[in-house]
Structures are given as structure tokens and as C-alpha cells.
Tab-separated table of C-alpha atoms (C1' of nucleotides) in Angstrom:
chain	number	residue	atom	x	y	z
A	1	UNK	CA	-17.992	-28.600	-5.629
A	2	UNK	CA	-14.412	-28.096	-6.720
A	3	UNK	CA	-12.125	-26.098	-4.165
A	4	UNK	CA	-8.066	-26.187	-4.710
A	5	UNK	CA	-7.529	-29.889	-4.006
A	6	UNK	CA	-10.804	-31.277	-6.452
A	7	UNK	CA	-9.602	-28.374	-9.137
A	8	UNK	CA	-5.601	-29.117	-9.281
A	9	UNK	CA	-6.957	-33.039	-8.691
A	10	UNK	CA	-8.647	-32.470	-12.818
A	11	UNK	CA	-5.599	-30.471	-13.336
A	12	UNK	CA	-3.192	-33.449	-12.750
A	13	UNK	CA	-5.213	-35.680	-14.169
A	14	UNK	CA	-5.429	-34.144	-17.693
A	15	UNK	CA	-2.038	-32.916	-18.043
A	16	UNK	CA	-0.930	-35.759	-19.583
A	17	UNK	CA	-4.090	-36.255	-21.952
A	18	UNK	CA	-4.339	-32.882	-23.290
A	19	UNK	CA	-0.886	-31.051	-23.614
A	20	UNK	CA	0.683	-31.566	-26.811
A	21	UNK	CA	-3.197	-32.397	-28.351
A	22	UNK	CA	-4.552	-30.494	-31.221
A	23	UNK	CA	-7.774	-28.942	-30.802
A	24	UNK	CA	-10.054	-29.995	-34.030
A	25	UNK	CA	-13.475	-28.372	-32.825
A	26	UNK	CA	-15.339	-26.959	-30.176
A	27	UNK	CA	-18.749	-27.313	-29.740
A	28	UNK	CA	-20.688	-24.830	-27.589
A	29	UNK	CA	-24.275	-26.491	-26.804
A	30	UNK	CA	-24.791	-23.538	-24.244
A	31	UNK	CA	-22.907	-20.463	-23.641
A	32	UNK	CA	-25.286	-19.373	-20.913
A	33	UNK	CA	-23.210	-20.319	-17.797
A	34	UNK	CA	-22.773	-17.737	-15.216
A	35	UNK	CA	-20.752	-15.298	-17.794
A	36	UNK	CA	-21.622	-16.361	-21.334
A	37	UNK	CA	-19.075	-18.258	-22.915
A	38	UNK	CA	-17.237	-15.831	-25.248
A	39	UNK	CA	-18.385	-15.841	-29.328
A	40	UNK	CA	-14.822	-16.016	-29.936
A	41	UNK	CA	-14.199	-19.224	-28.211
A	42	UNK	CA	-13.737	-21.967	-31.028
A	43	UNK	CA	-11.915	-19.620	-33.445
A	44	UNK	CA	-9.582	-18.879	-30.936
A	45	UNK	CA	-9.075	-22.856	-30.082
A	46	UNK	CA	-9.509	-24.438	-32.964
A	47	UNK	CA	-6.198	-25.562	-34.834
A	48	UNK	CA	-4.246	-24.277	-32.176
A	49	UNK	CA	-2.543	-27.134	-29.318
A	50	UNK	CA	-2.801	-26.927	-25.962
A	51	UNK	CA	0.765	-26.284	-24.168
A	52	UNK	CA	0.465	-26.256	-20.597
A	53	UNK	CA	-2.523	-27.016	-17.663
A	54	UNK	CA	-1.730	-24.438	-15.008
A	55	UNK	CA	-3.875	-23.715	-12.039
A	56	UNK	CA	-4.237	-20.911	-10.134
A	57	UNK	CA	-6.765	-20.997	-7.208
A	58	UNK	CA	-10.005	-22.473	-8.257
A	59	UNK	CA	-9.327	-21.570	-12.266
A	60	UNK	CA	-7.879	-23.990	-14.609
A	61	UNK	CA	-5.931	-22.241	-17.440
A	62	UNK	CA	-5.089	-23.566	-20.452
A	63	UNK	CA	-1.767	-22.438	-22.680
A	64	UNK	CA	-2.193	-22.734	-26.062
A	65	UNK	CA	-0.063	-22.529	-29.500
A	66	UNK	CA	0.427	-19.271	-30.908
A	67	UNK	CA	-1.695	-17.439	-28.561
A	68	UNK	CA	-1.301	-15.503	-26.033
A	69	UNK	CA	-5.064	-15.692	-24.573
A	70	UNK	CA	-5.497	-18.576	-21.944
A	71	UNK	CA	-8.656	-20.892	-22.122
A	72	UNK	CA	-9.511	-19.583	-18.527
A	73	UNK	CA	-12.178	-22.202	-16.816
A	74	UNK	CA	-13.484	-21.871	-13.582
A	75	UNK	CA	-16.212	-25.213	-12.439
A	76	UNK	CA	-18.174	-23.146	-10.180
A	77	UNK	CA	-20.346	-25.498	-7.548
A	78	UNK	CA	-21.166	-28.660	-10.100
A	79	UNK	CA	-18.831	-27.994	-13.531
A	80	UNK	CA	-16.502	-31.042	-14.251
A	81	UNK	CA	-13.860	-31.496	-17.333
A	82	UNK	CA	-13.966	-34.524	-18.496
A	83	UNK	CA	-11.474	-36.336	-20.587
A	84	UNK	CA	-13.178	-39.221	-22.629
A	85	UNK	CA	-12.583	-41.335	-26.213
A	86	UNK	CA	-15.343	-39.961	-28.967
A	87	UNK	CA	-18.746	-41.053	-28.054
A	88	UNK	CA	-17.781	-42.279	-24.841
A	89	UNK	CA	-18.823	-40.547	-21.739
A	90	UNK	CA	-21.728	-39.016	-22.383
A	91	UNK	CA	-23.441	-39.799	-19.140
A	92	UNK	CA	-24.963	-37.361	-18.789
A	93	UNK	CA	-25.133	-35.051	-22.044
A	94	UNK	CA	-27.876	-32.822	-21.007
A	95	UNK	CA	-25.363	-30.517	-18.997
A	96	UNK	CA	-22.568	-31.206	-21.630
A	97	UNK	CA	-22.107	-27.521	-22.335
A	98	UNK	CA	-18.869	-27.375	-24.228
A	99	UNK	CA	-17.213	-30.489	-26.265
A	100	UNK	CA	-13.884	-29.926	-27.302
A	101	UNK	CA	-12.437	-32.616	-30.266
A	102	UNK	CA	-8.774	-33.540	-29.802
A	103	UNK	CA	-6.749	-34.155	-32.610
A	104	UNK	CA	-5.866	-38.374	-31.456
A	105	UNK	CA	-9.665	-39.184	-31.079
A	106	UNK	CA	-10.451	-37.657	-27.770
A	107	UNK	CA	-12.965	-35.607	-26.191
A	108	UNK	CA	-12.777	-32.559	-23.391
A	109	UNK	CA	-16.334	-32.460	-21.819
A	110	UNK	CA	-17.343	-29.202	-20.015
A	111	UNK	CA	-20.319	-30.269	-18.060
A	112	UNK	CA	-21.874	-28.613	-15.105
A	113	UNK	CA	-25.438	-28.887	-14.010
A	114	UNK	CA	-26.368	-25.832	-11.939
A	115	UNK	CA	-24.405	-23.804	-15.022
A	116	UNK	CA	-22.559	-21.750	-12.045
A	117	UNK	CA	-18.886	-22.480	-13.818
A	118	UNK	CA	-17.465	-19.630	-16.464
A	119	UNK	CA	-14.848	-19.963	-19.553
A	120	UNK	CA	-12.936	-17.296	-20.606
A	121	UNK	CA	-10.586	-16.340	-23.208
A	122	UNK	CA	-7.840	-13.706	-22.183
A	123	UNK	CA	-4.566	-12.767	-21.148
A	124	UNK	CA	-3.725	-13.520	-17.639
A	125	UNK	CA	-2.606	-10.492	-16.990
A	126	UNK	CA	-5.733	-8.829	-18.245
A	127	UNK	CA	-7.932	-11.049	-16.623
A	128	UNK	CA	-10.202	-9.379	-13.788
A	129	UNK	CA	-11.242	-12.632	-12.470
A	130	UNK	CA	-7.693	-13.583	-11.774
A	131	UNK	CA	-6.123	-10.325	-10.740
A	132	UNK	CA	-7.839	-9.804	-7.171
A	133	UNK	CA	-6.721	-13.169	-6.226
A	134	UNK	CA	-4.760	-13.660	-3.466
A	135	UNK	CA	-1.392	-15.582	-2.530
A	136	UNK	CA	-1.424	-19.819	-2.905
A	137	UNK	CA	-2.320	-21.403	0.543
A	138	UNK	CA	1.002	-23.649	-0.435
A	139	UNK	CA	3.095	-20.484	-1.386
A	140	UNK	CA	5.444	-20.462	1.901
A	141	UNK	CA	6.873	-17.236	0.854
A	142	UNK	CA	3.520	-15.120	0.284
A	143	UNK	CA	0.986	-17.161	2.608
A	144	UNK	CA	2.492	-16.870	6.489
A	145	UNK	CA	1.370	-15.413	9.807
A	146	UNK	CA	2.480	-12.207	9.041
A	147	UNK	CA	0.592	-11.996	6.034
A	148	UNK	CA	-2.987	-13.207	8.194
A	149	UNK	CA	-1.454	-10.560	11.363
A	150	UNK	CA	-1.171	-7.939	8.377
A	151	UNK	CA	-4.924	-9.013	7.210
A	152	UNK	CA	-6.434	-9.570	10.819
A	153	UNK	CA	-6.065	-4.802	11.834
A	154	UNK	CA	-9.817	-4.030	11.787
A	155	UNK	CA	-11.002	-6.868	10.098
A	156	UNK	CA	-13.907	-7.647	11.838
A	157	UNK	CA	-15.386	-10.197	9.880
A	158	UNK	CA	-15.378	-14.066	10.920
A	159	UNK	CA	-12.122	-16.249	10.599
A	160	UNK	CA	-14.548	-18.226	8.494
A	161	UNK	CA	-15.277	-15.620	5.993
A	162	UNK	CA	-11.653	-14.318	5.870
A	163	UNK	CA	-9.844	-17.835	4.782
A	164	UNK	CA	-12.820	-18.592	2.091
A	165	UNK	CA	-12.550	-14.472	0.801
A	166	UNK	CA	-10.726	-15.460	-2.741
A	167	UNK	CA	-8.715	-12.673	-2.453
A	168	UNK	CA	-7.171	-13.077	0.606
A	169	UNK	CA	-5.817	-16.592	-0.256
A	170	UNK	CA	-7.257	-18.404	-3.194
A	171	UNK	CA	-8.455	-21.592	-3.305
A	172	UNK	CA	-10.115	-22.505	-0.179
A	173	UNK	CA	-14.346	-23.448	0.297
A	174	UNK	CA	-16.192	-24.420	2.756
A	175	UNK	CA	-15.460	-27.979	2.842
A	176	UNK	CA	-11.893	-26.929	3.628
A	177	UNK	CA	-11.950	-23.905	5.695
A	178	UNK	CA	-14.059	-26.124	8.217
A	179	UNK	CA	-11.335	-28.713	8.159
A	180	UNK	CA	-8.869	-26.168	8.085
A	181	UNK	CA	-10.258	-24.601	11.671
A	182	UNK	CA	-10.620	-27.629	13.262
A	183	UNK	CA	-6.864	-28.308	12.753
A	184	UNK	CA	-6.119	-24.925	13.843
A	185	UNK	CA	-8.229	-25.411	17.204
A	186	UNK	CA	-10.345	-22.153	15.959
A	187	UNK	CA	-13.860	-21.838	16.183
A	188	UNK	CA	-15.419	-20.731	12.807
A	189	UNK	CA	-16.920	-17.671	14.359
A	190	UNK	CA	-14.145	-16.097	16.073
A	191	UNK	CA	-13.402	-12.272	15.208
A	192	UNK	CA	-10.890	-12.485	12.767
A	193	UNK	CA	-9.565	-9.551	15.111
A	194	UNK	CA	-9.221	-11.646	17.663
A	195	UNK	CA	-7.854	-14.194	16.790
A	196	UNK	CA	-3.917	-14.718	18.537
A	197	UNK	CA	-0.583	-14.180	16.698
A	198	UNK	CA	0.225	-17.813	17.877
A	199	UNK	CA	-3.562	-19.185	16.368
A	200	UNK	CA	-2.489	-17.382	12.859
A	201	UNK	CA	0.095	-19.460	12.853
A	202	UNK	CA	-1.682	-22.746	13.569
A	203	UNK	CA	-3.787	-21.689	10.978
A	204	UNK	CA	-1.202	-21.268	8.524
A	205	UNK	CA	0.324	-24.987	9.691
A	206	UNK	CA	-3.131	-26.754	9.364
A	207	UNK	CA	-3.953	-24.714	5.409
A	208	UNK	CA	-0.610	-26.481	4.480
A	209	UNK	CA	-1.525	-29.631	6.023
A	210	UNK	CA	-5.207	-29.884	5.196
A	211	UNK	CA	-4.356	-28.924	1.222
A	212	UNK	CA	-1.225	-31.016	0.986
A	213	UNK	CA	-3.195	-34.249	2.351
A	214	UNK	CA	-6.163	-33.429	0.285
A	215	UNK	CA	-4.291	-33.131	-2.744
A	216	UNK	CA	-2.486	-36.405	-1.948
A	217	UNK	CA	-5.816	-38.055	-1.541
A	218	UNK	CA	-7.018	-36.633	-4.590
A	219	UNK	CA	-10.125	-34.378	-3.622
A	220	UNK	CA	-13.094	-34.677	-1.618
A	221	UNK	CA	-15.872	-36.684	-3.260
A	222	UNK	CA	-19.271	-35.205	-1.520
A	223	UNK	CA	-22.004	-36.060	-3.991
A	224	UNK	CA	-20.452	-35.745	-7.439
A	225	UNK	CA	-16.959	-34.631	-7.752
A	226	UNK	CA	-14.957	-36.987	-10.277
A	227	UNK	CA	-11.254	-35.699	-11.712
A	228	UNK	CA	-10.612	-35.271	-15.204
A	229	UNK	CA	-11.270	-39.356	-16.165
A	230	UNK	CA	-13.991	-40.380	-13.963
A	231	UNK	CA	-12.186	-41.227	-11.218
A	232	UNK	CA	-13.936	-40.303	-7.253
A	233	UNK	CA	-11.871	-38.517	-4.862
A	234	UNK	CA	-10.631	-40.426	-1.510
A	235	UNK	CA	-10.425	-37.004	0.909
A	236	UNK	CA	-13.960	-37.507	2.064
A	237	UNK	CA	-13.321	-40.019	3.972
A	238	UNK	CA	-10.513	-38.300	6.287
A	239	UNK	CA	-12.963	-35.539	7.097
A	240	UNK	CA	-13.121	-34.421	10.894
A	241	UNK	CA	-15.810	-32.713	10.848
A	242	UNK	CA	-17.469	-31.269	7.714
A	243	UNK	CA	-20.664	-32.505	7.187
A	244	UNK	CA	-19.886	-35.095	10.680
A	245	UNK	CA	-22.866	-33.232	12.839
A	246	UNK	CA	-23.610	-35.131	16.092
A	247	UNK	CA	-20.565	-37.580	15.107
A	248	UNK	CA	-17.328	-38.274	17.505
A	249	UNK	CA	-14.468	-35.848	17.464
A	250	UNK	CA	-11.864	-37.584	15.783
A	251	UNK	CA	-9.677	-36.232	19.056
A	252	UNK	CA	-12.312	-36.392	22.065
A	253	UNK	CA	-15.237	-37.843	21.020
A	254	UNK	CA	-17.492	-34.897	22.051
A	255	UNK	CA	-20.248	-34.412	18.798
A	256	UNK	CA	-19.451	-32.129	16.708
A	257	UNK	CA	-22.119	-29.472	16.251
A	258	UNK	CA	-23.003	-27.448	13.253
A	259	UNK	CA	-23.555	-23.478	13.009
A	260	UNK	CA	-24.098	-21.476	9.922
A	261	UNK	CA	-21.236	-18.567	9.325
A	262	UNK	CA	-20.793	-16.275	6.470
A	263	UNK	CA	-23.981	-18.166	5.121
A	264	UNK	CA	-22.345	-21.257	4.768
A	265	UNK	CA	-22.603	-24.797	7.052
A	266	UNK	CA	-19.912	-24.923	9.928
A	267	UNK	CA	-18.990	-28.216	11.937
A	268	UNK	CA	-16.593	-27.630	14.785
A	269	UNK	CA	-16.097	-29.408	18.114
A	270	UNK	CA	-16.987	-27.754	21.031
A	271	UNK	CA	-14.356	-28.546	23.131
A	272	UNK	CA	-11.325	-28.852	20.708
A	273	UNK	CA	-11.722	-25.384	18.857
A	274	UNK	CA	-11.940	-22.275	21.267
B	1	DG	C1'	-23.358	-8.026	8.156
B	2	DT	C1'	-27.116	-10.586	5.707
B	3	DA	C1'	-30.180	-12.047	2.080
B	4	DA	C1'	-31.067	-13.029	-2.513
B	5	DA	C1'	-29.568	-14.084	-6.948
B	6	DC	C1'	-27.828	-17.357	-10.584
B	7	DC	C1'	-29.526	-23.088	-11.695
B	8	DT	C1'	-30.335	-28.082	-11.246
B	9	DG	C1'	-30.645	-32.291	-8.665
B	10	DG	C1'	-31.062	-35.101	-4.604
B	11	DC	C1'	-33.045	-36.210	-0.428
B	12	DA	C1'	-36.334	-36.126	3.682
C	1	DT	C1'	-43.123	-29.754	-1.140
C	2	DG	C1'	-39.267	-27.736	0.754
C	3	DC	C1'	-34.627	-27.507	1.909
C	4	DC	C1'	-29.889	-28.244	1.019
C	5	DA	C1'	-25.537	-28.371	-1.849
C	6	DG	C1'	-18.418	-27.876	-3.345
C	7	DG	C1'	-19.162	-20.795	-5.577
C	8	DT	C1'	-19.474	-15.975	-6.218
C	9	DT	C1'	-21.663	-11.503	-7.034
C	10	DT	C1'	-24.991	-8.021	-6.111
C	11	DA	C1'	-28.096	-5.449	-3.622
C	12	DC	C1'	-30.498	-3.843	0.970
DNA sequence: GTAAACCTGGCA
DNA sequence: TGCCAGGTTTAC
């Protein structure tokens, strides 16, 4: 579910909820998520407060007091953090996996149905997960069209598969990349190889644009998303093509058509993306 | 590259 | 019943 916009949409969200807050307990009702949650979870967050909500690609990471470990969570296809008073929001607490107690009364819900999410406890710097990550699609300085022309020698691969590789620029999914191409005017399975200088750069314009307005409209709401107090997303409904099949072109009306690339569902319009 | 794997839920 | 889903890794 969550890509960039959904994760730093929760991010936002709880900032103001949870920095500052004491942690009084943490509950782990099932540590078998796609890496077990570590044993030394609750002893390292319990007593200590959390400092900061920082995001970096699809991971949340949590500062906390006297610690120099982050509370690393990544929400995989279905994981949400919830925010809710005690012994409110359990909708759903068969997938409530981890329950975290706040000192003023609240709750922080890890719940994720397909169990595809992971926590971690460590050092950014020694983190694996985080170090092969690549630049911030909103970092002007490190994401450009001389860092794609640098990527593109002999990469034969799909555009597709190149903007949703993690460690080329972190962040983007499928919902996005789709979006993403569309704006560009690029057809999902162009050779990455052949794809112009003067495309990169359209492709650069149109990851700033599609982000930045998904992140203004806080997320894309598919099925299930919901930020970090229940609240839906509004992107879905600016979409231009993913998951539009056989719908108008929001620029010339053809239908858009749907191909599968790098394993994943594609939507582009035939005669808008070359 | 492509498929299968992890796991559950929703929909046709 | 079978297929699909916002993610990512692992193995032919």
C-alpha cells in the first residue's frame, strides 16, 4: 500500500501525537512479520521518549531518548500506524501486531494484515535496509537528469523497473511510477537505454510533480490506506491512469490500456506516452 | 529477465 | 474457486 506520499502522509500525521510522548509498554502480539520483530524491542522502548518522526523512503524512523538505535518501521503492502486513545481503535485487532502505550493515555497500533511490513531496532548508519537506498525523488541536488543519464549506460532493464528499484531513488511503487510515466509522456516499457536525455528530464519534472501533489493531497487511498488517525487519502482521485483501464485520457480521451512490466500492472495511454 | 515466495482479504 | 492487490527478496 504505502509508497512515499501514503508513508510521509502517517509521518505528518503523528508527529505531533508522538514526539515528546513517553513510551510506557510495548506489546508484541506477533513478531512474525516479514523479519521477526527483534526480542529486544520493548526494553529498548520502554521508558525512553520518542524525539523525532523522520522518513526516509518508504521507512518511518523513530528517534528516541537516550538511544542511539532508531525504531526503524517499514508498512510493507497492508501495515498501518495508527494513533488512537486506549481502547479505542481496535477495528480490527486481529492484525494488531504491535501496541505501543504512550505515557498521556494513547496508543501506537502496528497493524498490517498480509504481515509483509518489518520493525527494526538499529543505528541508521548500521542499518542494511537503509544503506542501499537511493537519493529522495524531492532531493533537487542528488535526484536530476544527470543522475538517471549516469544510471540509464547499459541498463537494459524497463524505465518501469528502474524508477520503482529502491536503490536507485527511494520511495516510488507502482501506483506512482505509472503516474509518474504518464506525466513524463514515457511508455512503461521503454529500454531504460533508450530512453532520451530530454525524456530523463521530463521524468525528473513529473517525479517532483507527481510526489509534491500527492503529498499535498495526502496519499492515495486504493482499498485501505488511512494516515496515522484514520483519516483516507484524497490522491486517488487525481489519478490519470493507474488502475483507469479502458477509461478517457485525462489529455485525449483515447482508453488507456493496461500491460504488465517488471511483474507489476501498467496503465499508459497509447497515444500520449511514446 | 521472470517466477515464486512471504500472507490475508476482497471481489468476480 | 481463482485471481488480484500499495512491497521486496530469492531462486531458476
Amino acid at each position: 500500500m504505502p509508497e512515499l506520499p501514503e508513508v510521509e502522509t502517517i509521518r505528518r500525521s503523528l508527529e505531533p501525537l508522538i514526539v515528546g510522548r513517553r513510551i510506557e509498554t510495548v506489546d508484541v502480539r506477533c513478531a512474525a512479520l516479514r523479519v521477526p520483530v527483534p526480542d529486544s524491542l520493548s526494553g529498548a522502548l520502554v521508558g525512553r521518549s520518542i524525539e523525532a518522526a523522520e522518513r526516509r523512503g518508504k521507512f518511518l524512523l523513530f528517534h528516541l531518548s537516550d538511544e542511539p538505535r532508531r525504531w526503524i518501521v517499514h508498512l510493507g503492502m497492508s501495515g498501518r500506524l495508527l494513533h488512537a486513545a486506549m481502547g479505542v481503535g481496535d477495528t480490527d485487532a486481529r492484525h494488531d501486531h504491535v501496541v505501543v502505550s504512550l505515557g498521556d493515555g494513547c496508543r501506537l497500533v502496528y497493524n498490517d494484515p498480509r504481515r509483509f511490513g518489518l520493525m527494526l531496532l538499529e543505528r541508521t548508519e548500521d542499518c542494511r535496509w537503509l544503506a542501499g537506498l537511493g537519493p529522495e525523488p524531492l532531493d533537487r541536488e542528488r535526484f536530476d537528469g544527470r543522475y538517471l543519464a549516469a544510471v540509464r549506460r547499459g541498463t537494459r532493464r524497463t524505465v518501469k523497473d528502474v524508477l520503482m528499484d529502491q536503490r536507485i531513488v527511494a520511495g516510488l511503487g507502482n501506483i506512482y511510477v505509472n503516474e509518474i510515466l504518464f506525466v513524463a509522456g514515457v511508455r512503461p516499457r521503454r529500454r531504460m537505454d533508450r530512453v532520451t536525455a530530454v525524456e530523463l528530464d521530463r521524468i525528473v519534472e513529473a517525479v517532483r510533480l507527481v510526489i509534491a501533489e500527492a503529498i499535498e493531497h495526502r496519499g492515495s487511498t486504493v482499498s485501505d490506506f488511512l494516515d496515522g488517525i484514520g483519516r483516507r487519502g484524497g490522491y486517488q482521485w487525481r489519478h490519470r491512469v493507474y488502475d483507469r483501464e479502458g477509461a478517457p485520457c485525462p489529455r485525449c480521451e483515447q482508453p488507456i490500456k493496461s500491460v504488465t512490466v517488471a511483474q507489476r500492472s501498467s496503465f499508459y495511454c497509447p497515444r500520449c506516452q511514446k
